[in-house]
PDB file of C-alpha atoms in Angstrom:
ATOM      1  CA  UNK A  16       0.000   0.000   0.000  1.00 41.00           C
ATOM      2  CA  UNK A  17       2.968   2.348   0.457  1.00 41.00           C
ATOM      3  CA  UNK A  18       3.333   2.618  -3.304  1.00 43.00           C
ATOM      4  CA  UNK A  19      -0.327   3.601  -3.715  1.00 41.00           C
ATOM      5  CA  UNK A  20      -0.006   6.332  -1.097  1.00 45.00           C
ATOM      6  CA  UNK A  21       2.551   8.065  -3.351  1.00 48.00           C
ATOM      7  CA  UNK A  22       0.037   8.445  -6.172  1.00 63.00           C
ATOM      8  CA  UNK A  23      -3.023  10.669  -6.319  1.00 69.00           C
ATOM      9  CA  UNK A  24      -6.292   8.836  -5.801  1.00 94.00           C
ATOM     10  CA  UNK A  25      -9.679  10.120  -6.856  1.00 97.00           C
ATOM     11  CA  UNK A  26     -12.968   8.808  -5.492  1.00 98.00           C
ATOM     12  CA  UNK A  27     -15.956   9.021  -7.826  1.00 98.00           C
ATOM     13  CA  UNK A  28     -19.511   8.095  -6.902  1.00 97.00           C
ATOM     14  CA  UNK A  29     -21.660   7.071  -9.836  1.00 95.00           C
ATOM     15  CA  UNK A  30     -18.457   6.326 -11.704  1.00 93.00           C
ATOM     16  CA  UNK A  31     -19.720   3.527 -13.963  1.00 94.00           C
ATOM     17  CA  UNK A  32     -21.890   5.550 -16.351  1.00 93.00           C
ATOM     18  CA  UNK A  33     -22.745   8.974 -17.698  1.00 93.00           C
ATOM     19  CA  UNK A  34     -20.874  12.054 -16.516  1.00 95.00           C
ATOM     20  CA  UNK A  35     -19.182  10.152 -13.678  1.00 95.00           C
ATOM     21  CA  UNK A  36     -17.711   7.603 -16.087  1.00 96.00           C
ATOM     22  CA  UNK A  37     -16.480  10.347 -18.426  1.00 96.00           C
ATOM     23  CA  UNK A  38     -14.831  12.107 -15.482  1.00 97.00           C
ATOM     24  CA  UNK A  39     -13.226   8.806 -14.490  1.00 97.00           C
ATOM     25  CA  UNK A  40     -11.704   8.508 -17.960  1.00 97.00           C
ATOM     26  CA  UNK A  41     -10.353  12.065 -17.883  1.00 97.00           C
ATOM     27  CA  UNK A  42      -8.805  11.567 -14.466  1.00 96.00           C
ATOM     28  CA  UNK A  43      -7.361   8.174 -15.357  1.00 96.00           C
ATOM     29  CA  UNK A  44      -5.859   9.646 -18.518  1.00 95.00           C
ATOM     30  CA  UNK A  45      -4.090  12.189 -16.309  1.00 93.00           C
ATOM     31  CA  UNK A  46      -2.646   9.410 -14.167  1.00 92.00           C
ATOM     32  CA  UNK A  47      -5.030   9.435 -11.221  1.00 95.00           C
ATOM     33  CA  UNK A  48      -5.701   6.144  -9.528  1.00 96.00           C
ATOM     34  CA  UNK A  49      -9.392   5.702  -8.860  1.00 97.00           C
ATOM     35  CA  UNK A  50     -11.873   4.427  -6.336  1.00 97.00           C
ATOM     36  CA  UNK A  51     -15.172   4.110  -8.189  1.00 97.00           C
ATOM     37  CA  UNK A  52     -18.377   3.664  -6.232  1.00 97.00           C
ATOM     38  CA  UNK A  53     -21.677   2.339  -7.558  1.00 95.00           C
ATOM     39  CA  UNK A  54     -24.281  -0.268  -6.664  1.00 93.00           C
ATOM     40  CA  UNK A  55     -23.563  -2.928  -9.302  1.00 93.00           C
ATOM     41  CA  UNK A  56     -20.462  -5.027  -8.659  1.00 95.00           C
ATOM     42  CA  UNK A  57     -20.611  -6.389 -12.210  1.00 95.00           C
ATOM     43  CA  UNK A  58     -20.618  -2.933 -13.781  1.00 95.00           C
ATOM     44  CA  UNK A  59     -17.903  -1.766 -11.404  1.00 96.00           C
ATOM     45  CA  UNK A  60     -15.659  -4.686 -12.309  1.00 96.00           C
ATOM     46  CA  UNK A  61     -16.170  -4.100 -16.039  1.00 96.00           C
ATOM     47  CA  UNK A  62     -15.383  -0.399 -15.803  1.00 96.00           C
ATOM     48  CA  UNK A  63     -12.412  -0.974 -13.507  1.00 97.00           C
ATOM     49  CA  UNK A  64     -10.909  -3.493 -15.923  1.00 96.00           C
ATOM     50  CA  UNK A  65     -11.447  -1.183 -18.881  1.00 96.00           C
ATOM     51  CA  UNK A  66      -9.897   1.832 -17.191  1.00 97.00           C
ATOM     52  CA  UNK A  67      -6.982  -0.184 -15.879  1.00 95.00           C
ATOM     53  CA  UNK A  68      -6.152  -1.735 -19.245  1.00 95.00           C
ATOM     54  CA  UNK A  69      -6.544   1.548 -21.146  1.00 96.00           C
ATOM     55  CA  UNK A  70      -4.820   3.982 -18.815  1.00 96.00           C
ATOM     56  CA  UNK A  71      -2.618   1.716 -16.670  1.00 94.00           C
ATOM     57  CA  UNK A  72      -3.819   3.137 -13.364  1.00 95.00           C
ATOM     58  CA  UNK A  73      -5.009   1.407 -10.221  1.00 96.00           C
ATOM     59  CA  UNK A  74      -8.808   1.227 -10.108  1.00 97.00           C
ATOM     60  CA  UNK A  75     -10.567  -0.005  -6.989  1.00 97.00           C
ATOM     61  CA  UNK A  76     -14.241  -0.913  -7.513  1.00 97.00           C
ATOM     62  CA  UNK A  77     -16.371  -0.450  -4.412  1.00 97.00           C
ATOM     63  CA  UNK A  78     -19.997  -1.612  -4.415  1.00 97.00           C
ATOM     64  CA  UNK A  79     -22.082   0.521  -2.056  1.00 97.00           C
ATOM     65  CA  UNK A  80     -25.709   1.595  -2.130  1.00 96.00           C
ATOM     66  CA  UNK A  81     -25.665   5.307  -1.304  1.00 97.00           C
ATOM     67  CA  UNK A  82     -29.427   5.305  -0.817  1.00 96.00           C
ATOM     68  CA  UNK A  83     -28.461   3.719   2.502  1.00 95.00           C
ATOM     69  CA  UNK A  84     -27.349   6.341   5.025  1.00 93.00           C
ATOM     70  CA  UNK A  85     -24.618   4.111   6.447  1.00 97.00           C
ATOM     71  CA  UNK A  86     -23.032   3.513   3.049  1.00 98.00           C
ATOM     72  CA  UNK A  87     -21.226   6.868   2.823  1.00 98.00           C
ATOM     73  CA  UNK A  88     -19.558   6.228   6.179  1.00 98.00           C
ATOM     74  CA  UNK A  89     -18.626   2.734   4.971  1.00 98.00           C
ATOM     75  CA  UNK A  90     -17.002   4.214   1.872  1.00 98.00           C
ATOM     76  CA  UNK A  91     -14.862   6.485   4.019  1.00 98.00           C
ATOM     77  CA  UNK A  92     -13.982   3.682   6.443  1.00 97.00           C
ATOM     78  CA  UNK A  93     -12.946   1.442   3.544  1.00 96.00           C
ATOM     79  CA  UNK A  94     -10.675   4.103   2.077  1.00 95.00           C
ATOM     80  CA  UNK A  95      -9.020   4.747   5.433  1.00 94.00           C
ATOM     81  CA  UNK A  96      -8.588   1.025   6.079  1.00 94.00           C
ATOM     82  CA  UNK A  97      -6.717   0.681   2.782  1.00 93.00           C
ATOM     83  CA  UNK A  98      -4.345   3.526   3.594  1.00 92.00           C
ATOM     84  CA  UNK A  99      -5.559   5.466   0.571  1.00 93.00           C
ATOM     85  CA  UNK A 100      -5.358   9.261   0.422  1.00 95.00           C
ATOM     86  CA  UNK A 101      -8.148  10.840  -1.595  1.00 97.00           C
ATOM     87  CA  UNK A 102      -6.827  13.893  -3.418  1.00 97.00           C
ATOM     88  CA  UNK A 103     -10.034  14.471  -5.387  1.00 98.00           C
ATOM     89  CA  UNK A 104     -13.619  13.647  -4.434  1.00 98.00           C
ATOM     90  CA  UNK A 105     -16.260  13.649  -7.171  1.00 98.00           C
ATOM     91  CA  UNK A 106     -19.832  13.441  -5.881  1.00 98.00           C
ATOM     92  CA  UNK A 107     -21.604  12.443  -9.089  1.00 96.00           C
ATOM     93  CA  UNK A 108     -24.228   9.897  -7.994  1.00 95.00           C
ATOM     94  CA  UNK A 109     -27.767  11.225  -8.145  1.00 93.00           C
ATOM     95  CA  UNK A 110     -31.265  10.336  -9.273  1.00 93.00           C
ATOM     96  CA  UNK A 111     -34.642  11.938  -9.858  1.00 93.00           C
ATOM     97  CA  UNK A 112     -38.287  10.927 -10.140  1.00 93.00           C
ATOM     98  CA  UNK A 113     -40.672  12.222 -12.773  1.00 94.00           C
ATOM     99  CA  UNK A 114     -44.262  13.220 -12.175  1.00 94.00           C
ATOM    100  CA  UNK A 115     -46.475  15.656 -10.326  1.00 95.00           C
ATOM    101  CA  UNK A 116     -45.537  15.699  -6.650  1.00 96.00           C
ATOM    102  CA  UNK A 117     -48.980  14.641  -5.398  1.00 97.00           C
ATOM    103  CA  UNK A 118     -48.776  11.507  -7.559  1.00 96.00           C
ATOM    104  CA  UNK A 119     -45.193  10.378  -7.004  1.00 96.00           C
ATOM    105  CA  UNK A 120     -43.857   7.790  -4.558  1.00 96.00           C
ATOM    106  CA  UNK A 121     -42.759   9.456  -1.326  1.00 97.00           C
ATOM    107  CA  UNK A 122     -40.590   6.492  -0.329  1.00 96.00           C
ATOM    108  CA  UNK A 123     -38.620   6.825  -3.528  1.00 95.00           C
ATOM    109  CA  UNK A 124     -38.364  10.574  -3.074  1.00 96.00           C
ATOM    110  CA  UNK A 125     -36.973  10.164   0.430  1.00 97.00           C
ATOM    111  CA  UNK A 126     -34.419   7.729  -1.015  1.00 96.00           C
ATOM    112  CA  UNK A 127     -33.494  10.325  -3.642  1.00 96.00           C
ATOM    113  CA  UNK A 128     -32.959  12.908  -0.903  1.00 97.00           C
ATOM    114  CA  UNK A 129     -30.724  10.406   0.913  1.00 97.00           C
ATOM    115  CA  UNK A 130     -28.680   9.871  -2.253  1.00 97.00           C
ATOM    116  CA  UNK A 131     -28.558  13.381  -3.689  1.00 97.00           C
ATOM    117  CA  UNK A 132     -28.117  15.237  -0.402  1.00 98.00           C
ATOM    118  CA  UNK A 133     -27.307  13.085   2.626  1.00 98.00           C
ATOM    119  CA  UNK A 134     -24.647  10.873   1.052  1.00 98.00           C
ATOM    120  CA  UNK A 135     -23.065  13.877  -0.683  1.00 98.00           C
ATOM    121  CA  UNK A 136     -22.936  15.902   2.539  1.00 98.00           C
ATOM    122  CA  UNK A 137     -21.521  12.946   4.473  1.00 98.00           C
ATOM    123  CA  UNK A 138     -18.760  12.158   2.000  1.00 98.00           C
ATOM    124  CA  UNK A 139     -17.925  15.830   1.594  1.00 98.00           C
ATOM    125  CA  UNK A 140     -17.598  16.387   5.337  1.00 98.00           C
ATOM    126  CA  UNK A 141     -15.479  13.298   5.996  1.00 98.00           C
ATOM    127  CA  UNK A 142     -13.023  13.882   3.161  1.00 98.00           C
ATOM    128  CA  UNK A 143     -12.997  17.684   3.451  1.00 98.00           C
ATOM    129  CA  UNK A 144     -11.823  17.459   7.056  1.00 98.00           C
ATOM    130  CA  UNK A 145      -8.847  15.384   5.869  1.00 96.00           C
ATOM    131  CA  UNK A 146      -8.133  17.746   2.957  1.00 97.00           C
ATOM    132  CA  UNK A 147      -8.212  20.875   5.101  1.00 98.00           C
ATOM    133  CA  UNK A 148      -5.959  19.133   7.604  1.00 97.00           C
ATOM    134  CA  UNK A 149      -3.258  18.592   4.999  1.00 95.00           C
ATOM    135  CA  UNK A 150      -4.062  21.843   3.109  1.00 96.00           C
ATOM    136  CA  UNK A 151      -4.652  20.182  -0.246  1.00 96.00           C
ATOM    137  CA  UNK A 152      -7.431  18.474  -2.170  1.00 97.00           C
ATOM    138  CA  UNK A 153     -10.282  19.069  -4.564  1.00 98.00           C
ATOM    139  CA  UNK A 154     -14.022  18.353  -4.465  1.00 98.00           C
ATOM    140  CA  UNK A 155     -16.369  18.420  -7.457  1.00 98.00           C
ATOM    141  CA  UNK A 156     -20.070  18.300  -6.666  1.00 98.00           C
ATOM    142  CA  UNK A 157     -22.593  17.581  -9.417  1.00 97.00           C
ATOM    143  CA  UNK A 158     -25.312  20.166  -9.129  1.00 95.00           C
ATOM    144  CA  UNK A 159     -27.351  21.027 -12.233  1.00 92.00           C
ATOM    145  CA  UNK A 160     -28.975  23.981 -13.922  1.00 91.00           C
ATOM    146  CA  UNK A 161     -31.962  22.466 -12.100  1.00 90.00           C
ATOM    147  CA  UNK A 162     -30.425  24.096  -9.028  1.00 91.00           C
ATOM    148  CA  UNK A 163     -31.210  27.485 -10.529  1.00 91.00           C
ATOM    149  CA  UNK A 164     -34.847  26.967 -11.586  1.00 89.00           C
ATOM    150  CA  UNK A 165     -38.017  25.551 -10.000  1.00 90.00           C
ATOM    151  CA  UNK A 166     -38.794  22.189 -11.609  1.00 91.00           C
ATOM    152  CA  UNK A 167     -42.426  21.150 -12.083  1.00 93.00           C
ATOM    153  CA  UNK A 168     -42.610  17.371 -12.665  1.00 94.00           C
ATOM    154  CA  UNK A 169     -39.229  17.077 -10.883  1.00 93.00           C
ATOM    155  CA  UNK A 170     -39.902  19.142  -7.773  1.00 95.00           C
ATOM    156  CA  UNK A 171     -37.792  17.017  -5.402  1.00 96.00           C
ATOM    157  CA  UNK A 172     -34.880  16.583  -7.824  1.00 95.00           C
ATOM    158  CA  UNK A 173     -34.631  20.320  -8.529  1.00 95.00           C
ATOM    159  CA  UNK A 174     -34.880  20.963  -4.798  1.00 96.00           C
ATOM    160  CA  UNK A 175     -32.009  18.593  -4.031  1.00 97.00           C
ATOM    161  CA  UNK A 176     -29.816  20.190  -6.681  1.00 96.00           C
ATOM    162  CA  UNK A 177     -30.566  23.660  -5.332  1.00 96.00           C
ATOM    163  CA  UNK A 178     -29.296  22.363  -1.990  1.00 97.00           C
ATOM    164  CA  UNK A 179     -26.167  20.871  -3.553  1.00 97.00           C
ATOM    165  CA  UNK A 180     -25.193  24.086  -5.326  1.00 96.00           C
ATOM    166  CA  UNK A 181     -25.884  26.346  -2.341  1.00 97.00           C
ATOM    167  CA  UNK A 182     -24.080  23.952  -0.003  1.00 98.00           C
ATOM    168  CA  UNK A 183     -21.069  23.752  -2.326  1.00 98.00           C
ATOM    169  CA  UNK A 184     -20.737  27.524  -2.642  1.00 97.00           C
ATOM    170  CA  UNK A 185     -21.029  27.913   1.135  1.00 98.00           C
ATOM    171  CA  UNK A 186     -18.328  25.432   2.103  1.00 98.00           C
ATOM    172  CA  UNK A 187     -16.065  26.807  -0.627  1.00 97.00           C
ATOM    173  CA  UNK A 188     -16.237  30.196   1.093  1.00 97.00           C
ATOM    174  CA  UNK A 189     -15.443  28.575   4.448  1.00 97.00           C
ATOM    175  CA  UNK A 190     -12.306  26.786   3.225  1.00 97.00           C
ATOM    176  CA  UNK A 191     -11.077  29.311   0.641  1.00 93.00           C
ATOM    177  CA  UNK A 192      -7.825  29.946   2.538  1.00 94.00           C
ATOM    178  CA  UNK A 193      -7.121  26.261   3.206  1.00 96.00           C
ATOM    179  CA  UNK A 194      -5.673  25.226  -0.141  1.00 95.00           C
ATOM    180  CA  UNK A 195      -8.720  23.060  -0.923  1.00 98.00           C
ATOM    181  CA  UNK A 196     -10.745  23.642  -4.106  1.00 98.00           C
ATOM    182  CA  UNK A 197     -14.516  23.084  -4.051  1.00 98.00           C
ATOM    183  CA  UNK A 198     -16.351  23.332  -7.377  1.00 97.00           C
ATOM    184  CA  UNK A 199     -19.995  23.027  -8.434  1.00 97.00           C
ATOM    185  CA  UNK A 200     -20.782  21.601 -11.891  1.00 96.00           C
ATOM    186  CA  UNK A 201     -24.107  22.625 -13.427  1.00 95.00           C
ATOM    187  CA  UNK A 202     -25.007  20.639 -16.548  1.00 92.00           C
ATOM    188  CA  UNK A 203     -28.346  20.776 -18.331  1.00 87.00           C
ATOM    189  CA  UNK A 204     -30.256  17.838 -19.782  1.00 85.00           C
ATOM    190  CA  UNK A 205     -27.580  15.306 -20.726  1.00 86.00           C
ATOM    191  CA  UNK A 206     -27.673  12.061 -22.702  1.00 77.00           C
ATOM    192  CA  UNK A 207     -27.298   9.669 -19.772  1.00 83.00           C
ATOM    193  CA  UNK A 208     -29.370   6.938 -18.132  1.00 80.00           C
ATOM    194  CA  UNK A 209     -30.862   9.518 -15.744  1.00 82.00           C
ATOM    195  CA  UNK A 210     -34.116   9.891 -17.649  1.00 79.00           C
ATOM    196  CA  UNK A 211     -34.828   6.162 -17.814  1.00 80.00           C
ATOM    197  CA  UNK A 212     -34.188   5.758 -14.097  1.00 83.00           C
ATOM    198  CA  UNK A 213     -36.438   8.748 -13.391  1.00 83.00           C
ATOM    199  CA  UNK A 214     -39.275   7.269 -15.517  1.00 84.00           C
ATOM    200  CA  UNK A 215     -39.000  10.432 -17.566  1.00 79.00           C
ATOM    201  CA  UNK A 216     -38.813   9.199 -21.153  1.00 86.00           C
ATOM    202  CA  UNK A 217     -42.222  10.696 -21.934  1.00 84.00           C
ATOM    203  CA  UNK A 218     -41.178  14.225 -20.961  1.00 87.00           C
ATOM    204  CA  UNK A 219     -40.968  16.810 -23.735  1.00 82.00           C
ATOM    205  CA  UNK A 220     -37.471  17.806 -22.652  1.00 81.00           C
ATOM    206  CA  UNK A 221     -35.962  14.469 -23.710  1.00 80.00           C
ATOM    207  CA  UNK A 222     -37.744  13.900 -27.015  1.00 82.00           C
ATOM    208  CA  UNK A 223     -34.992  15.367 -29.207  1.00 76.00           C
ATOM    209  CA  UNK A 224     -31.688  13.572 -28.549  1.00 76.00           C
ATOM    210  CA  UNK A 225     -29.807  16.255 -30.488  1.00 73.00           C
ATOM    211  CA  UNK A 226     -30.744  18.804 -27.815  1.00 78.00           C
ATOM    212  CA  UNK A 227     -29.203  16.738 -25.024  1.00 86.00           C
ATOM    213  CA  UNK A 228     -25.648  17.486 -23.940  1.00 85.00           C
ATOM    214  CA  UNK A 229     -22.872  14.958 -24.488  1.00 90.00           C
ATOM    215  CA  UNK A 230     -21.711  13.630 -21.085  1.00 92.00           C
ATOM    216  CA  UNK A 231     -18.107  13.767 -22.308  1.00 93.00           C
ATOM    217  CA  UNK A 232     -18.441  17.515 -22.960  1.00 93.00           C
ATOM    218  CA  UNK A 233     -20.023  18.068 -19.550  1.00 94.00           C
ATOM    219  CA  UNK A 234     -17.256  16.087 -17.864  1.00 95.00           C
ATOM    220  CA  UNK A 235     -14.575  18.117 -19.642  1.00 96.00           C
ATOM    221  CA  UNK A 236     -16.178  21.374 -18.525  1.00 95.00           C
ATOM    222  CA  UNK A 237     -16.311  20.136 -14.943  1.00 96.00           C
ATOM    223  CA  UNK A 238     -12.788  18.766 -15.037  1.00 97.00           C
ATOM    224  CA  UNK A 239     -11.327  21.993 -16.400  1.00 96.00           C
ATOM    225  CA  UNK A 240     -13.216  24.099 -13.857  1.00 96.00           C
ATOM    226  CA  UNK A 241     -11.990  21.933 -10.989  1.00 97.00           C
ATOM    227  CA  UNK A 242      -8.389  22.012 -12.153  1.00 96.00           C
ATOM    228  CA  UNK A 243      -8.599  25.783 -12.674  1.00 96.00           C
ATOM    229  CA  UNK A 244      -9.923  26.238  -9.139  1.00 96.00           C
ATOM    230  CA  UNK A 245     -13.228  27.744 -10.297  1.00 95.00           C
ATOM    231  CA  UNK A 246     -16.170  27.944  -7.902  1.00 95.00           C
ATOM    232  CA  UNK A 247     -18.716  26.763 -10.483  1.00 94.00           C
ATOM    233  CA  UNK A 248     -19.303  26.100 -14.153  1.00 94.00           C
ATOM    234  CA  UNK A 249     -22.503  25.973 -16.159  1.00 92.00           C
ATOM    235  CA  UNK A 250     -21.854  23.473 -18.938  1.00 89.00           C
ATOM    236  CA  UNK A 251     -22.997  24.452 -22.427  1.00 78.00           C
ATOM    237  CA  UNK A 252     -23.848  27.805 -24.022  1.00 79.00           C
ATOM    238  CA  UNK A 253     -27.617  27.288 -24.100  1.00 80.00           C
ATOM    239  CA  UNK A 254     -27.565  26.329 -20.420  1.00 76.00           C
ATOM    240  CA  UNK A 255     -25.537  29.440 -19.577  1.00 82.00           C
ATOM    241  CA  UNK A 256     -28.183  31.513 -21.358  1.00 83.00           C
ATOM    242  CA  UNK A 257     -31.011  29.731 -19.527  1.00 80.00           C
ATOM    243  CA  UNK A 258     -29.407  30.347 -16.135  1.00 81.00           C
ATOM    244  CA  UNK A 259     -28.716  33.984 -17.021  1.00 86.00           C
ATOM    245  CA  UNK A 260     -32.341  34.506 -18.025  1.00 81.00           C
ATOM    246  CA  UNK A 261     -33.682  32.747 -14.937  1.00 82.00           C
ATOM    247  CA  UNK A 262     -31.615  35.058 -12.741  1.00 80.00           C
ATOM    248  CA  UNK A 263     -33.560  38.094 -13.984  1.00 77.00           C
ATOM    249  CA  UNK A 264     -36.974  36.454 -14.428  1.00 82.00           C
ATOM    250  CA  UNK A 265     -39.572  36.038 -11.643  1.00 85.00           C
ATOM    251  CA  UNK A 266     -39.628  32.502 -10.259  1.00 81.00           C
ATOM    252  CA  UNK A 267     -43.306  32.101 -11.113  1.00 87.00           C
ATOM    253  CA  UNK A 268     -42.592  32.662 -14.798  1.00 85.00           C
ATOM    254  CA  UNK A 269     -39.483  30.470 -14.705  1.00 79.00           C
ATOM    255  CA  UNK A 270     -41.529  27.655 -13.148  1.00 84.00           C
ATOM    256  CA  UNK A 271     -44.254  28.095 -15.774  1.00 86.00           C
ATOM    257  CA  UNK A 272     -41.685  27.866 -18.588  1.00 83.00           C
ATOM    258  CA  UNK A 273     -40.092  24.799 -17.029  1.00 82.00           C
ATOM    259  CA  UNK A 274     -43.535  23.212 -16.689  1.00 88.00           C
ATOM    260  CA  UNK A 275     -43.946  23.509 -20.470  1.00 87.00           C
ATOM    261  CA  UNK A 276     -40.494  22.041 -21.108  1.00 85.00           C
ATOM    262  CA  UNK A 277     -40.913  19.050 -18.808  1.00 84.00           C
ATOM    263  CA  UNK A 278     -44.606  18.182 -19.163  1.00 88.00           C
ATOM    264  CA  UNK A 279     -45.509  14.810 -20.716  1.00 90.00           C
ATOM    265  CA  UNK A 280     -45.744  14.598 -24.485  1.00 85.00           C
ATOM    266  CA  UNK A 281     -49.190  13.064 -24.057  1.00 74.00           C
ATOM    267  CA  UNK A 282     -50.880  13.807 -20.749  1.00 57.00           C
ATOM    268  CA  UNK A 283     -53.281  10.901 -21.237  1.00 44.00           C
ATOM    269  CA  UNK A 284     -50.408   8.417 -21.138  1.00 45.00           C
ATOM    270  CA  UNK A 285     -49.671   9.488 -17.581  1.00 43.00           C
ATOM    271  CA  UNK A 286     -53.194   9.129 -16.215  1.00 41.00           C
TER     272      UNK A 286
END
């Protein structure tokens, strides 16, 4: 393990697909050894083997269900038990649920809050304490442009991302003199498995694949922002414009516009 301690290690949650996987590739290409966390051991093993063979870095697959409150603590305990020093933490794992709030499953929504907020806060606190102690480290938290706008049909998801972005900006201000970088990444709708998991394939916003961002482009924007020490980055020109407009538009109108973007293609199919 002494050899591994001499190399930078990055821990990525949700590192087997989408933006998390693309970030894993960028980091591995730059020589970072990885701890990738997801629920599926099979997918973890496949991704770990691929990254190892392509980039010749150490990749440790760690199967944990971050819907479970104890899992984030178990991730940290595992890392410490292996003598691994995490130089970069990427909190990518997150899910949503589609539908009007009065009709959606509250148990699933509570799970989403556990994943999107509680696990992220727990991992951030545990690793940030270590980073501040040694005066070095970086944290990238996956927020979303959803953090900037009310989200009809995804009320809980947008709410969790608003928390993530506000939380990230706040702790960045607290540790700004410590040598630790904390960055918030705000992508828009991206071509990942998010929409299938959220039962959202019937939403208007996902009907045109050409309008969805490429996860590789989003990952590159986030990676560059983190390495540059930026506080946040909105990925994609159209998303930058949307956030800029929402900042000067009353929330009621922003919510109404988002309602039109995210409503079902055919309302009857959802009744």
